[in-house]
Amino acid sequence: VHLVTAASQTSEVELMALEQFARGCHVAFEFGSFQGVSAARIAGAMAADGLLYCVDPWPRSAARENPCYSIFRRHLQRSGYWAKVRIVREFSNQAGEFIPADADFAFVDGDHSWAGVESDWQIVRSKLKVGGIVCLHDSVIPKSEPWRQPESVEYYRNVISTDSDFETIEHVHSLAALRRVRWTYEVAVQ
Ligand SMILES: C[S@@+](CC[C@H](N)C(=O)[O-])C[C@H]1O[C@@H](n2cnc3c(N)ncnc32)[C@H](O)[C@@H]1O
């Protein structure tokens, strides 16, 4: 099979920010791995014994493997980080049981609809430890690309940026980076 070079919509400045925030981390997860461009950069920046859980359904057609998954695997193997990734071939809302609850880094870049990010945000809240960093793609409208307005921008503005367990550290192009500063237990109210 002829495979093309791994591609990504994630820009170089965003990839550099992912590396900066994943540097030295031990347990990380990514929602939406596509062809592995962001995964290789995150895995490369993590500690030598770090593990990156890559969550993507990479839907199969009946007859053949999803080409994006083949490109992902080859890209991670060639970059030398295959041993640092764990494949979770699921939609993110089915992935919780496979991801450890003490993650110190997360990158959310899967389903950019309101419902998709809402679900992903609940998983991040249940998995990211205090001090951990989460990066969310397509959460800020880049000045140079005002036409980019997925629902994830609205969800970030209205919900995530007001979550008192997190503080926004930086916006890089379309990416928002936040640190978890506390863990508020939700108390069931009768
Ligand atoms: C924009 S691409 C990810 C690009 C990648 N993070 C990078 O920077 O190289 C989005 C990916 O999310 C996946 N995806 C869509 N819905 C998803 C979901 N609910 N859970 C996990 N992955 C999802 C798609 O299959 C696709 O591969």
Coordinates of N, CA, C and O in Angstrom, one line a residue, residues 32-184:
G32 N -8.4 12.3 19.4 CA -8.3 12.6 18.0 C -6.9 12.6 17.6 O -6.1 13.6 17.7
S33 N -6.4 11.4 17.2 CA -5.0 11.2 16.8 C -4.8 11.3 15.3 O -3.6 11.6 14.9
F34 N -5.8 11.0 14.5 CA -5.7 11.1 13.1 C -4.5 10.4 12.5 O -4.3 9.2 12.6
Q35 N -3.5 11.1 11.9 CA -2.4 10.5 11.3 C -1.1 10.5 12.2 O 0.0 10.2 11.7
G36 N -1.3 11.0 13.4 CA -0.2 10.9 14.4 C 0.8 12.0 14.5 O 1.8 11.9 15.2
V37 N 0.5 13.1 13.8 CA 1.4 14.3 13.9 C 1.6 14.8 15.3 O 2.7 15.0 15.8
S38 N 0.4 15.1 15.9 CA 0.5 15.7 17.3 C 1.0 14.6 18.2 O 1.7 14.9 19.2
A39 N 0.5 13.4 18.0 CA 0.9 12.3 19.0 C 2.5 12.2 19.0 O 3.1 12.0 20.1
A40 N 3.1 12.2 17.9 CA 4.6 12.0 17.8 C 5.3 13.2 18.6 O 6.3 13.0 19.3
R41 N 4.8 14.4 18.4 CA 5.4 15.5 19.1 C 5.2 15.5 20.6 O 6.1 15.8 21.3
I42 N 4.0 15.1 21.0 CA 3.7 14.9 22.4 C 4.6 13.8 23.0 O 5.2 14.0 24.1
A43 N 4.5 12.6 22.4 CA 5.3 11.5 22.9 C 6.8 11.8 23.0 O 7.4 11.4 24.0
G44 N 7.3 12.5 22.0 CA 8.7 12.9 22.0 C 9.1 13.8 23.1 O 10.2 13.7 23.6
A45 N 8.2 14.6 23.6 CA 8.5 15.6 24.6 C 8.3 15.0 26.0 O 8.9 15.5 27.0
M46 N 7.6 13.9 26.1 CA 7.3 13.3 27.4 C 8.5 12.6 28.0 O 9.5 12.4 27.3
A47 N 8.5 12.3 29.3 CA 9.6 11.6 29.9 C 9.9 10.3 29.2 O 9.0 9.7 28.5
A48 N 11.1 9.7 29.4 CA 11.5 8.5 28.7 C 10.5 7.4 29.0 O 10.3 6.5 28.1
D49 N 10.0 7.3 30.2 CA 9.1 6.3 30.6 C 7.6 6.7 30.5 O 6.7 6.0 31.0
G50 N 7.4 7.8 29.8 CA 6.0 8.3 29.7 C 5.1 7.5 28.7 O 5.7 6.8 27.8
L51 N 3.8 7.5 28.9 CA 2.9 6.8 28.1 C 1.8 7.8 27.6 O 1.2 8.5 28.4
L52 N 1.6 7.8 26.3 CA 0.5 8.6 25.7 C -0.6 7.7 25.2 O -0.3 6.8 24.3
Y53 N -1.8 7.9 25.7 CA -2.9 7.1 25.3 C -3.6 7.9 24.1 O -4.0 9.0 24.3
C54 N -3.6 7.2 22.9 CA -4.1 7.8 21.7 C -5.5 7.3 21.4 O -5.6 6.1 21.1
V55 N -6.5 8.2 21.5 CA -7.9 7.8 21.4 C -8.4 8.3 20.1 O -8.4 9.5 19.8
D56 N -8.8 7.4 19.2 CA -9.4 7.7 17.9 C -10.1 6.4 17.5 O -9.5 5.4 17.5
P57 N -11.3 6.5 16.9 CA -12.0 5.3 16.4 C -11.4 4.8 15.1 O -11.5 3.6 14.8
W58 N -10.7 5.7 14.4 CA -10.2 5.3 13.1 C -11.2 4.3 12.4 O -10.8 3.1 12.2
P59 N -12.4 4.7 12.0 CA -13.4 3.8 11.6 C -12.9 2.9 10.4 O -12.2 3.4 9.5
R60 N -13.2 1.6 10.5 CA -12.8 0.7 9.4 C -13.9 0.6 8.4 O -15.1 0.6 8.8
S61 N -13.5 0.4 7.1 CA -14.5 0.0 6.2 C -14.5 -1.5 6.2 O -13.5 -2.1 6.6
A62 N -15.5 -2.1 5.6 CA -15.5 -3.6 5.6 C -14.3 -4.2 5.0 O -13.8 -5.2 5.6
A63 N -13.8 -3.7 3.9 CA -12.8 -4.4 3.2 C -11.4 -4.1 3.6 O -10.5 -4.9 3.5
R64 N -11.1 -2.9 4.1 CA -9.7 -2.6 4.4 C -9.5 -1.7 5.6 O -10.4 -1.0 6.1
E65 N -8.2 -1.7 6.0 CA -7.8 -0.8 7.1 C -8.0 0.7 6.8 O -7.8 1.0 5.6
N66 N -8.3 1.5 7.8 CA -8.4 2.9 7.6 C -7.0 3.4 7.3 O -6.1 3.3 8.1
P67 N -6.8 4.1 6.2 CA -5.5 4.6 5.8 C -4.9 5.5 6.8 O -3.7 5.6 7.0
C68 N -5.8 6.3 7.5 CA -5.2 7.2 8.5 C -4.6 6.4 9.7 O -3.5 6.9 10.2
Y69 N -5.2 5.3 10.0 CA -4.5 4.5 11.1 C -3.2 3.9 10.6 O -2.2 3.9 11.3
S70 N -3.1 3.5 9.3 CA -1.9 3.0 8.8 C -0.8 4.0 8.8 O 0.4 3.8 9.1
I71 N -1.2 5.3 8.4 CA -0.2 6.4 8.4 C 0.2 6.7 9.8 O 1.4 6.9 10.1
F72 N -0.8 6.7 10.8 CA -0.5 6.9 12.2 C 0.6 6.0 12.7 O 1.6 6.3 13.3
R73 N 0.3 4.7 12.4 CA 1.3 3.6 12.9 C 2.7 3.8 12.3 O 3.7 3.8 13.1
R74 N 2.7 4.0 11.1 CA 4.0 4.2 10.4 C 4.7 5.4 10.9 O 5.9 5.4 11.2
H75 N 4.0 6.5 11.1 CA 4.6 7.8 11.6 C 5.2 7.6 13.0 O 6.3 8.1 13.3
L76 N 4.5 6.9 13.8 CA 4.9 6.7 15.2 C 6.1 5.8 15.2 O 7.1 5.9 16.0
Q77 N 6.1 4.8 14.4 CA 7.2 3.8 14.3 C 8.5 4.5 13.8 O 9.5 4.4 14.4
R78 N 8.3 5.3 12.7 CA 9.5 6.0 12.1 C 10.0 7.0 13.1 O 11.3 7.2 13.1
S79 N 9.2 7.6 13.8 CA 9.7 8.7 14.7 C 10.4 8.1 16.0 O 11.0 8.8 16.7
G80 N 10.2 6.8 16.2 CA 10.8 6.1 17.3 C 10.0 6.1 18.6 O 10.6 5.8 19.6
Y81 N 8.8 6.5 18.5 CA 8.0 6.7 19.8 C 6.9 5.6 19.9 O 6.0 5.8 20.7
W82 N 6.9 4.6 19.1 CA 5.8 3.6 19.1 C 5.6 3.0 20.5 O 4.5 2.8 21.0
A83 N 6.7 2.8 21.2 CA 6.7 2.1 22.5 C 6.1 3.0 23.5 O 5.7 2.6 24.6
K84 N 6.0 4.3 23.2 CA 5.5 5.3 24.2 C 4.0 5.5 24.0 O 3.4 6.3 24.8
V85 N 3.4 4.9 23.0 CA 1.9 5.1 22.8 C 1.1 3.9 23.1 O 1.6 2.8 22.9
R86 N -0.1 4.1 23.6 CA -1.1 3.1 23.8 C -2.3 3.4 22.9 O -2.8 4.5 23.0
I87 N -2.7 2.5 22.1 CA -3.8 2.8 21.2 C -5.1 2.4 21.8 O -5.3 1.3 22.3
V88 N -6.0 3.4 21.8 CA -7.4 3.2 22.3 C -8.3 3.5 21.1 O -8.6 4.6 20.9
R89 N -8.6 2.4 20.4 CA -9.4 2.6 19.2 C -10.9 2.6 19.5 O -11.7 1.7 19.3
E90 N -11.3 3.8 20.1 CA -12.7 4.0 20.5 C -13.0 5.4 20.3 O -12.2 6.3 20.2
F91 N -14.3 5.7 20.3 CA -14.8 7.1 20.5 C -14.4 7.5 21.9 O -14.4 6.7 22.8
S92 N -14.1 8.8 22.1 CA -13.6 9.3 23.4 C -14.6 9.0 24.5 O -14.2 8.7 25.6
N93 N -15.9 9.0 24.2 CA -16.8 8.8 25.3 C -16.9 7.3 25.7 O -17.5 7.0 26.7
Q94 N -16.1 6.4 25.0 CA -16.0 5.0 25.4 C -14.6 4.7 26.0 O -14.3 3.6 26.3
A95 N -13.8 5.8 26.1 CA -12.3 5.5 26.3 C -12.0 5.6 27.8 O -10.9 5.3 28.2
G96 N -12.9 6.1 28.6 CA -12.5 6.4 30.0 C -11.9 5.3 30.8 O -10.9 5.4 31.5
E97 N -12.4 4.1 30.6 CA -11.9 2.9 31.3 C -10.5 2.5 31.0 O -9.8 1.8 31.7
F98 N -10.0 3.0 29.8 CA -8.7 2.7 29.4 C -7.6 3.7 29.8 O -6.4 3.5 29.6
I99 N -8.1 4.8 30.3 CA -7.1 5.9 30.6 C -6.9 6.0 32.1 O -7.9 6.1 32.9
P100 N -5.7 6.1 32.6 CA -5.4 6.2 34.0 C -6.0 7.5 34.6 O -6.1 8.5 33.8
A101 N -6.3 7.6 35.9 CA -6.9 8.8 36.5 C -5.9 9.7 37.0 O -6.3 10.6 37.8
D102 N -4.6 9.6 36.7 CA -3.6 10.5 37.2 C -2.8 11.1 36.1 O -1.6 11.3 36.1
A103 N -3.5 11.5 35.0 CA -2.9 12.1 33.8 C -2.3 13.5 34.2 O -2.9 14.2 35.0
D104 N -1.1 13.8 33.6 CA -0.5 15.1 33.8 C -0.5 15.9 32.5 O -0.1 17.1 32.5
F105 N -1.1 15.4 31.4 CA -1.2 16.1 30.2 C -2.3 15.6 29.3 O -2.5 14.3 29.3
A106 N -3.1 16.4 28.7 CA -4.2 16.0 27.8 C -4.2 17.0 26.6 O -4.0 18.2 26.7
F107 N -4.5 16.4 25.4 CA -4.8 17.2 24.2 C -6.1 16.8 23.6 O -6.3 15.6 23.3
V108 N -7.1 17.7 23.5 CA -8.4 17.4 23.0 C -8.5 18.0 21.6 O -8.5 19.2 21.4
D109 N -8.7 17.0 20.6 CA -8.8 17.4 19.2 C -9.6 16.4 18.4 O -9.2 16.0 17.4
G110 N -10.8 16.0 19.0 CA -11.6 15.0 18.4 C -12.8 15.6 17.7 O -12.7 16.2 16.7
D111 N -14.0 15.3 18.3 CA -15.3 15.8 17.9 C -15.4 17.3 18.4 O -15.5 17.5 19.6
H112 N -15.5 18.2 17.4 CA -15.5 19.6 17.8 C -16.9 20.2 18.0 O -17.0 21.4 18.1
S113 N -17.9 19.4 18.0 CA -19.3 19.9 18.2 C -19.4 20.2 19.7 O -18.6 19.7 20.5
W114 N -20.5 20.9 20.0 CA -20.7 21.3 21.4 C -20.9 20.0 22.3 O -20.2 19.9 23.3
A115 N -21.7 19.1 21.8 CA -21.9 17.8 22.6 C -20.6 17.0 22.7 O -20.3 16.4 23.7
G116 N -19.8 17.0 21.6 CA -18.5 16.3 21.6 C -17.6 16.9 22.6 O -17.0 16.1 23.4
V117 N -17.4 18.2 22.6 CA -16.4 18.8 23.6 C -17.0 18.7 25.0 O -16.2 18.5 25.9
E118 N -18.3 18.8 25.1 CA -18.9 18.7 26.5 C -18.6 17.4 27.1 O -18.2 17.3 28.2
S119 N -18.7 16.3 26.3 CA -18.4 15.0 26.8 C -16.9 14.9 27.1 O -16.5 14.3 28.1
D120 N -16.1 15.4 26.2 CA -14.6 15.3 26.4 C -14.2 16.0 27.6 O -13.3 15.6 28.3
W121 N -14.8 17.2 27.9 CA -14.4 18.0 29.0 C -14.7 17.2 30.3 O -14.0 17.3 31.3
Q122 N -15.8 16.5 30.3 CA -16.1 15.7 31.6 C -15.1 14.6 31.8 O -14.7 14.4 32.9
I123 N -14.6 14.0 30.7 CA -13.5 13.0 30.9 C -12.2 13.7 31.4 O -11.6 13.2 32.3
V124 N -11.9 14.8 30.8 CA -10.7 15.5 31.2 C -10.8 15.8 32.7 O -9.8 15.6 33.5
R125 N -12.0 16.3 33.1 CA -12.1 16.7 34.6 C -12.0 15.4 35.5 O -11.6 15.6 36.6
S126 N -12.3 14.2 34.9 CA -12.2 13.0 35.8 C -10.8 12.4 35.7 O -10.5 11.5 36.5
K127 N -9.9 12.8 34.8 CA -8.6 12.1 34.6 C -7.4 13.0 34.9 O -6.3 12.5 35.1
L128 N -7.5 14.3 34.8 CA -6.4 15.2 34.9 C -6.1 15.6 36.4 O -6.9 16.1 37.0
K129 N -4.9 15.3 36.8 CA -4.6 15.6 38.2 C -4.3 17.1 38.4 O -4.0 17.8 37.4
V130 N -4.3 17.5 39.6 CA -4.0 18.9 40.0 C -2.5 19.2 39.5 O -1.6 18.4 39.8
G131 N -2.3 20.3 38.8 CA -1.0 20.6 38.3 C -0.9 20.2 36.8 O 0.0 20.7 36.1
G132 N -1.8 19.3 36.4 CA -1.7 18.8 35.0 C -2.2 19.9 34.0 O -2.9 20.9 34.4
I133 N -1.8 19.8 32.8 CA -2.1 20.7 31.7 C -3.0 20.1 30.7 O -2.8 19.0 30.2
V134 N -4.0 20.8 30.2 CA -4.9 20.4 29.1 C -4.8 21.4 28.0 O -4.9 22.6 28.2
C135 N -4.6 20.9 26.8 CA -4.6 21.8 25.6 C -5.8 21.4 24.7 O -6.1 20.2 24.5
L136 N -6.6 22.4 24.3 CA -7.8 22.2 23.6 C -7.7 22.9 22.2 O -7.5 24.1 22.1
H137 N -7.8 22.1 21.1 CA -7.6 22.6 19.8 C -8.9 23.3 19.4 O -10.0 23.0 19.9
D138 N -8.8 24.3 18.5 CA -10.0 25.0 17.9 C -10.9 25.6 19.1 O -12.1 25.4 19.0
S139 N -10.3 26.2 20.0 CA -11.0 26.8 21.1 C -11.0 28.3 21.1 O -11.7 29.0 21.8
V140 N -10.1 28.9 20.3 CA -9.9 30.3 20.1 C -9.9 30.6 18.6 O -9.3 29.8 17.9
I141 N -10.6 31.6 18.2 CA -10.6 32.0 16.8 C -9.3 32.7 16.4 O -9.0 33.8 17.0
P142 N -8.4 32.1 15.6 CA -7.2 32.8 15.3 C -7.5 34.1 14.5 O -8.3 34.2 13.7
K143 N -6.8 35.2 14.9 CA -7.0 36.5 14.2 C -6.9 36.4 12.7 O -7.6 37.1 12.0
S144 N -5.9 35.6 12.3 CA -5.7 35.5 10.8 C -6.7 34.6 10.1 O -6.7 34.5 8.9
E145 N -7.5 33.9 10.9 CA -8.5 32.9 10.3 C -9.9 33.1 10.9 O -10.3 32.2 11.6
P146 N -10.5 34.3 10.8 CA -11.7 34.6 11.5 C -12.9 33.6 11.1 O -13.9 33.6 11.8
W147 N -12.7 32.9 10.0 CA -13.8 32.0 9.5 C -13.9 30.7 10.3 O -14.8 30.0 10.2
R148 N -12.8 30.5 11.1 CA -12.8 29.2 11.9 C -13.6 29.4 13.2 O -13.1 29.9 14.2
Q149 N -14.8 28.9 13.2 CA -15.7 29.1 14.4 C -16.5 27.8 14.7 O -17.7 27.8 14.7
P150 N -15.8 26.7 15.0 CA -16.5 25.5 15.4 C -17.2 25.7 16.7 O -16.9 26.6 17.5
E151 N -18.1 24.8 17.1 CA -18.8 24.9 18.3 C -17.9 24.8 19.5 O -18.2 25.3 20.6
S152 N -16.7 24.2 19.3 CA -15.8 24.1 20.4 C -15.3 25.5 20.9 O -15.0 25.6 22.1
V153 N -15.3 26.5 20.1 CA -15.0 27.8 20.5 C -16.0 28.3 21.5 O -15.7 28.9 22.5
E154 N -17.3 28.1 21.2 CA -18.4 28.6 22.0 C -18.3 27.8 23.4 O -18.5 28.4 24.4
Y155 N -18.0 26.5 23.3 CA -18.0 25.7 24.5 C -16.8 26.2 25.4 O -17.0 26.3 26.6
Y156 N -15.7 26.5 24.8 CA -14.6 27.0 25.6 C -14.9 28.3 26.2 O -14.7 28.5 27.4
R157 N -15.5 29.2 25.5 CA -15.8 30.5 26.0 C -16.8 30.5 27.1 O -16.7 31.1 28.1
N158 N -17.9 29.7 26.9 CA -19.0 29.7 27.9 C -18.8 28.8 29.0 O -19.4 29.0 30.1
V159 N -18.1 27.7 28.9 CA -18.1 26.7 29.9 C -16.6 26.5 30.5 O -16.3 26.7 31.6
I160 N -15.7 26.1 29.6 CA -14.4 25.7 30.0 C -13.6 26.9 30.7 O -13.1 26.7 31.8
S161 N -13.7 28.0 30.0 CA -12.9 29.2 30.5 C -13.5 29.7 31.9 O -12.8 30.4 32.6
T162 N -14.7 29.2 32.3 CA -15.3 29.7 33.5 C -15.2 28.6 34.6 O -15.7 28.8 35.7
D163 N -14.6 27.5 34.3 CA -14.4 26.3 35.2 C -13.4 26.7 36.3 O -12.2 26.9 36.0
S164 N -13.9 26.8 37.5 CA -13.0 27.3 38.6 C -11.9 26.3 39.0 O -11.0 26.6 39.8
D165 N -12.0 25.1 38.5 CA -10.9 24.1 38.8 C -9.7 24.3 37.9 O -8.7 23.6 38.1
F166 N -9.9 25.1 36.9 CA -8.8 25.3 35.9 C -8.5 26.8 35.7 O -9.4 27.6 35.8
E167 N -7.2 27.1 35.3 CA -6.9 28.5 34.9 C -6.3 28.4 33.5 O -5.4 27.6 33.3
T168 N -6.7 29.3 32.7 CA -6.1 29.4 31.3 C -4.7 30.0 31.5 O -4.5 31.0 32.1
I169 N -3.7 29.3 30.8 CA -2.3 29.8 30.9 C -2.0 30.6 29.6 O -1.2 31.5 29.7
E170 N -2.5 30.1 28.5 CA -2.0 30.7 27.2 C -3.0 30.3 26.1 O -3.6 29.3 26.1
H171 N -3.0 31.2 25.1 CA -3.7 30.9 23.8 C -2.6 31.0 22.8 O -1.8 31.9 22.7
V172 N -2.5 29.9 22.0 CA -1.6 29.8 20.9 C -2.4 29.5 19.6 O -2.9 28.4 19.5
H173 N -2.5 30.5 18.7 CA -3.3 30.3 17.5 C -4.7 29.8 17.9 O -5.4 30.6 18.6
S174 N -5.1 28.6 17.5 CA -6.5 28.2 17.9 C -6.5 27.4 19.2 O -7.6 27.0 19.6
L175 N -5.4 27.3 19.8 CA -5.2 26.4 21.0 C -5.3 27.1 22.3 O -4.8 28.2 22.5
A176 N -6.1 26.5 23.2 CA -6.1 27.1 24.6 C -5.4 26.1 25.5 O -5.7 24.9 25.4
A177 N -4.6 26.6 26.4 CA -3.9 25.7 27.4 C -4.3 26.1 28.8 O -4.3 27.3 29.1
L178 N -4.7 25.1 29.6 CA -5.2 25.4 30.9 C -4.5 24.5 31.9 O -4.2 23.3 31.6
R179 N -4.3 25.0 33.1 CA -3.7 24.2 34.2 C -4.8 23.9 35.2 O -5.6 24.7 35.5
R180 N -4.8 22.6 35.7 CA -5.8 22.3 36.7 C -5.2 22.8 38.1 O -4.1 22.5 38.4
V181 N -5.9 23.6 38.7 CA -5.4 24.2 40.0 C -6.1 23.6 41.2 O -5.6 23.8 42.3
R182 N -7.2 23.0 41.1 CA -7.8 22.3 42.2 C -8.8 21.3 41.7 O -9.1 21.2 40.5
W183 N -9.2 20.5 42.7 CA -10.2 19.4 42.3 C -11.4 19.6 43.2 O -11.3 19.3 44.4
T184 N -12.4 20.1 42.7 CA -13.6 20.3 43.5 C -14.5 19.1 43.3 O -14.9 18.7 42.2

